[in-house]
PDB file of C-alpha atoms and ligand atoms in Angstrom:
ATOM      1  CA  MET O 206      28.845 -41.692  11.222  1.00 55.00           C
ATOM      2  CA  PRO O 207      29.951 -38.545   9.408  1.00 59.00           C
ATOM      3  CA  TYR O 208      27.893 -35.480  10.115  1.00 61.00           C
ATOM      4  CA  ILE O 209      26.683 -33.734   7.017  1.00 60.00           C
ATOM      5  CA  ARG O 210      26.079 -30.014   7.429  1.00 61.00           C
ATOM      6  CA  ARG O 211      22.803 -28.977   5.930  1.00 61.00           C
ATOM      7  CA  HIS O 212      23.868 -25.420   5.293  1.00 57.00           C
ATOM      8  CA  THR O 213      26.944 -25.507   3.196  1.00 58.00           C
ATOM      9  CA  PRO O 214      28.449 -22.242   1.917  1.00 63.00           C
ATOM     10  CA  ARG O 215      27.092 -23.187  -1.481  1.00 67.00           C
ATOM     11  CA  GLU O 216      23.534 -23.228  -0.146  1.00 69.00           C
ATOM     12  CA  GLY O 217      24.116 -19.884   1.540  1.00 88.00           C
ATOM     13  CA  ARG O 218      25.041 -18.410  -1.796  1.00 90.00           C
ATOM     14  CA  ARG O 219      21.970 -19.935  -3.407  1.00 90.00           C
ATOM     15  CA  GLU O 220      19.742 -18.373  -0.741  1.00 91.00           C
ATOM     16  CA  ARG O 221      21.338 -15.003  -1.412  1.00 92.00           C
ATOM     17  CA  GLU O 222      20.775 -15.428  -5.113  1.00 93.00           C
ATOM     18  CA  LEU O 223      17.092 -16.245  -4.554  1.00 91.00           C
ATOM     19  CA  ALA O 224      16.723 -13.194  -2.301  1.00 92.00           C
ATOM     20  CA  ASP O 225      18.305 -11.133  -5.091  1.00 94.00           C
ATOM     21  CA  ILE O 226      15.896 -12.489  -7.675  1.00 95.00           C
ATOM     22  CA  LYS O 227      12.970 -11.616  -5.378  1.00 94.00           C
ATOM     23  CA  ARG O 228      14.308  -8.118  -4.877  1.00 95.00           C
ATOM     24  CA  ARG O 229      14.525  -7.614  -8.628  1.00 96.00           C
ATOM     25  CA  LYS O 230      10.952  -8.897  -9.094  1.00 97.00           C
ATOM     26  CA  ARG O 231       9.645  -6.482  -6.460  1.00 96.00           C
ATOM     27  CA  ARG O 232      11.525  -3.585  -8.080  1.00 96.00           C
ATOM     28  CA  LYS O 233      10.147  -4.528 -11.502  1.00 96.00           C
ATOM     29  CA  VAL O 234       6.536  -4.461 -10.272  1.00 97.00           C
ATOM     30  CA  TYR O 235       6.676  -1.544  -7.819  1.00 96.00           C
ATOM     31  CA  ALA O 236       8.554   0.738 -10.146  1.00 97.00           C
ATOM     32  CA  SER O 237       6.079   0.204 -12.973  1.00 97.00           C
ATOM     33  CA  ALA O 238       3.527   2.817 -14.011  1.00 98.00           C
ATOM     34  CA  ARG O 239       0.989   0.004 -14.145  1.00 97.00           C
ATOM     35  CA  TRP O 240       1.412  -0.746 -10.415  1.00 98.00           C
ATOM     36  CA  ARG O 241       1.345   2.900  -9.399  1.00 97.00           C
ATOM     37  CA  ARG O 242      -1.895   3.416 -11.321  1.00 97.00           C
ATOM     38  CA  MET O 243      -3.397   0.195 -10.058  1.00 97.00           C
ATOM     39  CA  SER O 244      -2.545   0.655  -6.377  1.00 97.00           C
ATOM     40  CA  ALA O 245      -3.722   4.291  -6.418  1.00 97.00           C
ATOM     41  CA  ALA O 246      -7.041   3.213  -8.016  1.00 97.00           C
ATOM     42  CA  TYR O 247      -7.363   0.373  -5.480  1.00 98.00           C
ATOM     43  CA  LEU O 248      -6.895   2.789  -2.539  1.00 98.00           C
ATOM     44  CA  LEU O 249      -9.526   5.119  -4.011  1.00 98.00           C
ATOM     45  CA  ARG O 250     -11.996   2.214  -4.104  1.00 97.00           C
ATOM     46  CA  HIS O 251     -10.838   0.877  -0.664  1.00 98.00           C
ATOM     47  CA  PRO O 252      -9.985   4.001   1.344  1.00 98.00           C
ATOM     48  CA  LEU O 253     -10.173   2.149   4.680  1.00 98.00           C
ATOM     49  CA  CYS O 254      -7.926  -0.547   6.146  1.00 98.00           C
ATOM     50  CA  GLU O 255      -9.776  -3.771   5.293  1.00 98.00           C
ATOM     51  CA  GLN O 256      -8.341  -5.572   8.342  1.00 97.00           C
ATOM     52  CA  CYS O 257      -9.277  -2.871  10.827  1.00 98.00           C
ATOM     53  CA  MET O 258     -12.737  -2.753   9.257  1.00 98.00           C
ATOM     54  CA  GLN O 259     -13.268  -6.442  10.126  1.00 97.00           C
ATOM     55  CA  ARG O 260     -12.651  -5.471  13.765  1.00 97.00           C
ATOM     56  CA  GLY O 261     -15.106  -2.600  13.493  1.00 98.00           C
ATOM     57  CA  LEU O 262     -12.398   0.099  13.339  1.00 98.00           C
ATOM     58  CA  THR O 263     -12.349   2.949  10.809  1.00 98.00           C
ATOM     59  CA  VAL O 264      -8.705   3.522   9.885  1.00 98.00           C
ATOM     60  CA  PRO O 265      -7.522   5.087   6.600  1.00 98.00           C
ATOM     61  CA  ALA O 266      -5.584   2.636   4.372  1.00 98.00           C
ATOM     62  CA  VAL O 267      -2.179   3.738   3.102  1.00 98.00           C
ATOM     63  CA  ASP O 268      -0.673   0.558   1.659  1.00 97.00           C
ATOM     64  CA  VAL O 269      -1.785  -2.029  -0.883  1.00 98.00           C
ATOM     65  CA  HIS O 270      -0.657  -5.539   0.108  1.00 97.00           C
ATOM     66  CA  HIS O 271      -0.617  -8.731  -1.986  1.00 97.00           C
ATOM     67  CA  ARG O 272      -2.411 -11.620  -0.271  1.00 95.00           C
ATOM     68  CA  VAL O 273      -0.314 -14.042  -2.315  1.00 95.00           C
ATOM     69  CA  SER O 274       3.240 -12.896  -2.882  1.00 94.00           C
ATOM     70  CA  PHE O 275       4.035 -12.585  -6.613  1.00 96.00           C
ATOM     71  CA  THR O 276       7.756 -13.189  -5.945  1.00 95.00           C
ATOM     72  CA  ALA O 277       7.027 -16.920  -5.824  1.00 94.00           C
ATOM     73  CA  PHE O 278       6.114 -16.861  -9.522  1.00 97.00           C
ATOM     74  CA  ASP O 279       7.936 -16.129 -12.769  1.00 96.00           C
ATOM     75  CA  GLY O 280       7.244 -14.364 -16.040  1.00 95.00           C
ATOM     76  CA  MET O 281       3.651 -13.907 -17.115  1.00 96.00           C
ATOM     77  CA  GLN O 282       2.373 -15.815 -14.094  1.00 97.00           C
ATOM     78  CA  MET O 283       4.176 -13.410 -11.768  1.00 97.00           C
ATOM     79  CA  LEU O 284       2.630 -10.401 -13.550  1.00 97.00           C
ATOM     80  CA  ALA O 285      -0.813 -12.052 -13.378  1.00 98.00           C
ATOM     81  CA  VAL O 286      -0.485 -12.431  -9.613  1.00 98.00           C
ATOM     82  CA  ALA O 287       1.038  -8.996  -9.086  1.00 98.00           C
ATOM     83  CA  TYR O 288      -1.666  -7.185 -11.056  1.00 98.00           C
ATOM     84  CA  ASN O 289      -4.704  -9.264  -9.996  1.00 97.00           C
ATOM     85  CA  PRO O 290      -7.037  -6.869  -8.122  1.00 95.00           C
ATOM     86  CA  ASP O 291      -8.548  -9.831  -6.290  1.00 96.00           C
ATOM     87  CA  ASN O 292      -5.120 -10.512  -4.751  1.00 98.00           C
ATOM     88  CA  LEU O 293      -4.880  -7.090  -3.186  1.00 98.00           C
ATOM     89  CA  VAL O 294      -5.873  -5.777   0.220  1.00 98.00           C
ATOM     90  CA  ALA O 295      -5.834  -2.192   1.454  1.00 98.00           C
ATOM     91  CA  LEU O 296      -4.122  -1.820   4.837  1.00 98.00           C
ATOM     92  CA  CYS O 297      -3.052   0.764   7.381  1.00 98.00           C
ATOM     93  CA  LYS O 298       0.674   0.922   8.248  1.00 97.00           C
ATOM     94  CA  GLU O 299       0.133  -0.952  11.488  1.00 97.00           C
ATOM     95  CA  CYS O 300      -1.745  -3.878   9.949  1.00 97.00           C
ATOM     96  CA  HIS O 301       0.737  -4.088   7.059  1.00 96.00           C
ATOM     97  CA  THR O 302       3.704  -4.172   9.396  1.00 95.00           C
ATOM     98  CA  LYS O 303       2.020  -6.860  11.530  1.00 94.00           C
ATOM     99  CA  ILE O 304       1.275  -9.009   8.477  1.00 93.00           C
ATOM    100  CA  HIS O 305       4.925  -8.984   7.464  1.00 90.00           C
ATOM    101  CA  LEU O 306       6.151  -9.671  10.995  1.00 90.00           C
ATOM    102  CA  HIS O 307       3.932 -12.754  11.211  1.00 81.00           C
ATOM    103  CA  ALA O 308       4.532 -13.904   7.648  1.00 73.00           C
ATOM    104  CA  LYS O 309       6.879 -16.839   7.451  1.00 60.00           C
ATOM    105  CA  GLU O 310       8.018 -15.423   4.210  1.00 55.00           C
ATOM    106  CA  LYS O 311       9.668 -12.252   5.504  1.00 51.00           C
ATOM    107  CA  ASP O 312      10.024 -10.879   1.993  1.00 53.00           C
ATOM    108  CA  ALA O 313       6.297 -11.008   1.220  1.00 57.00           C
ATOM    109  CA  VAL O 314       5.057  -7.821  -0.340  1.00 58.00           C
TER     110      VAL O 314
HETATM  111 ZN1  LIG R 165      -5.421  -1.673   9.928  1.00 54.08          ZN
HETATM  112 ZN1  LIG R 166       2.633  -6.285   2.093  1.00 54.08          ZN
END
């Protein structure tokens, strides 16, 4: 029986293209004045790491993380997810790094 390789060079190229699209989406959101304003305002309202707080620790938050990655969406839907304050969480560097290490989707934001 012939063995069919699951990862053909063609699929490799497609994966790279998808990674490129996600990179462009992240750049579009994170370089926007709207995001800078919004994340700064979010940190003012949530000055402490929300994950450390759940463990009873008081640690200043430095990053704003999306609970649901907007890179999985397109167009208006992507912007709605990216700029939804309910989708954000304020984190310290350590918690943020950990979330991304454990995330299956390595390119989560
Ligand atoms: Zn933390
Ligand atoms: Zn993140």
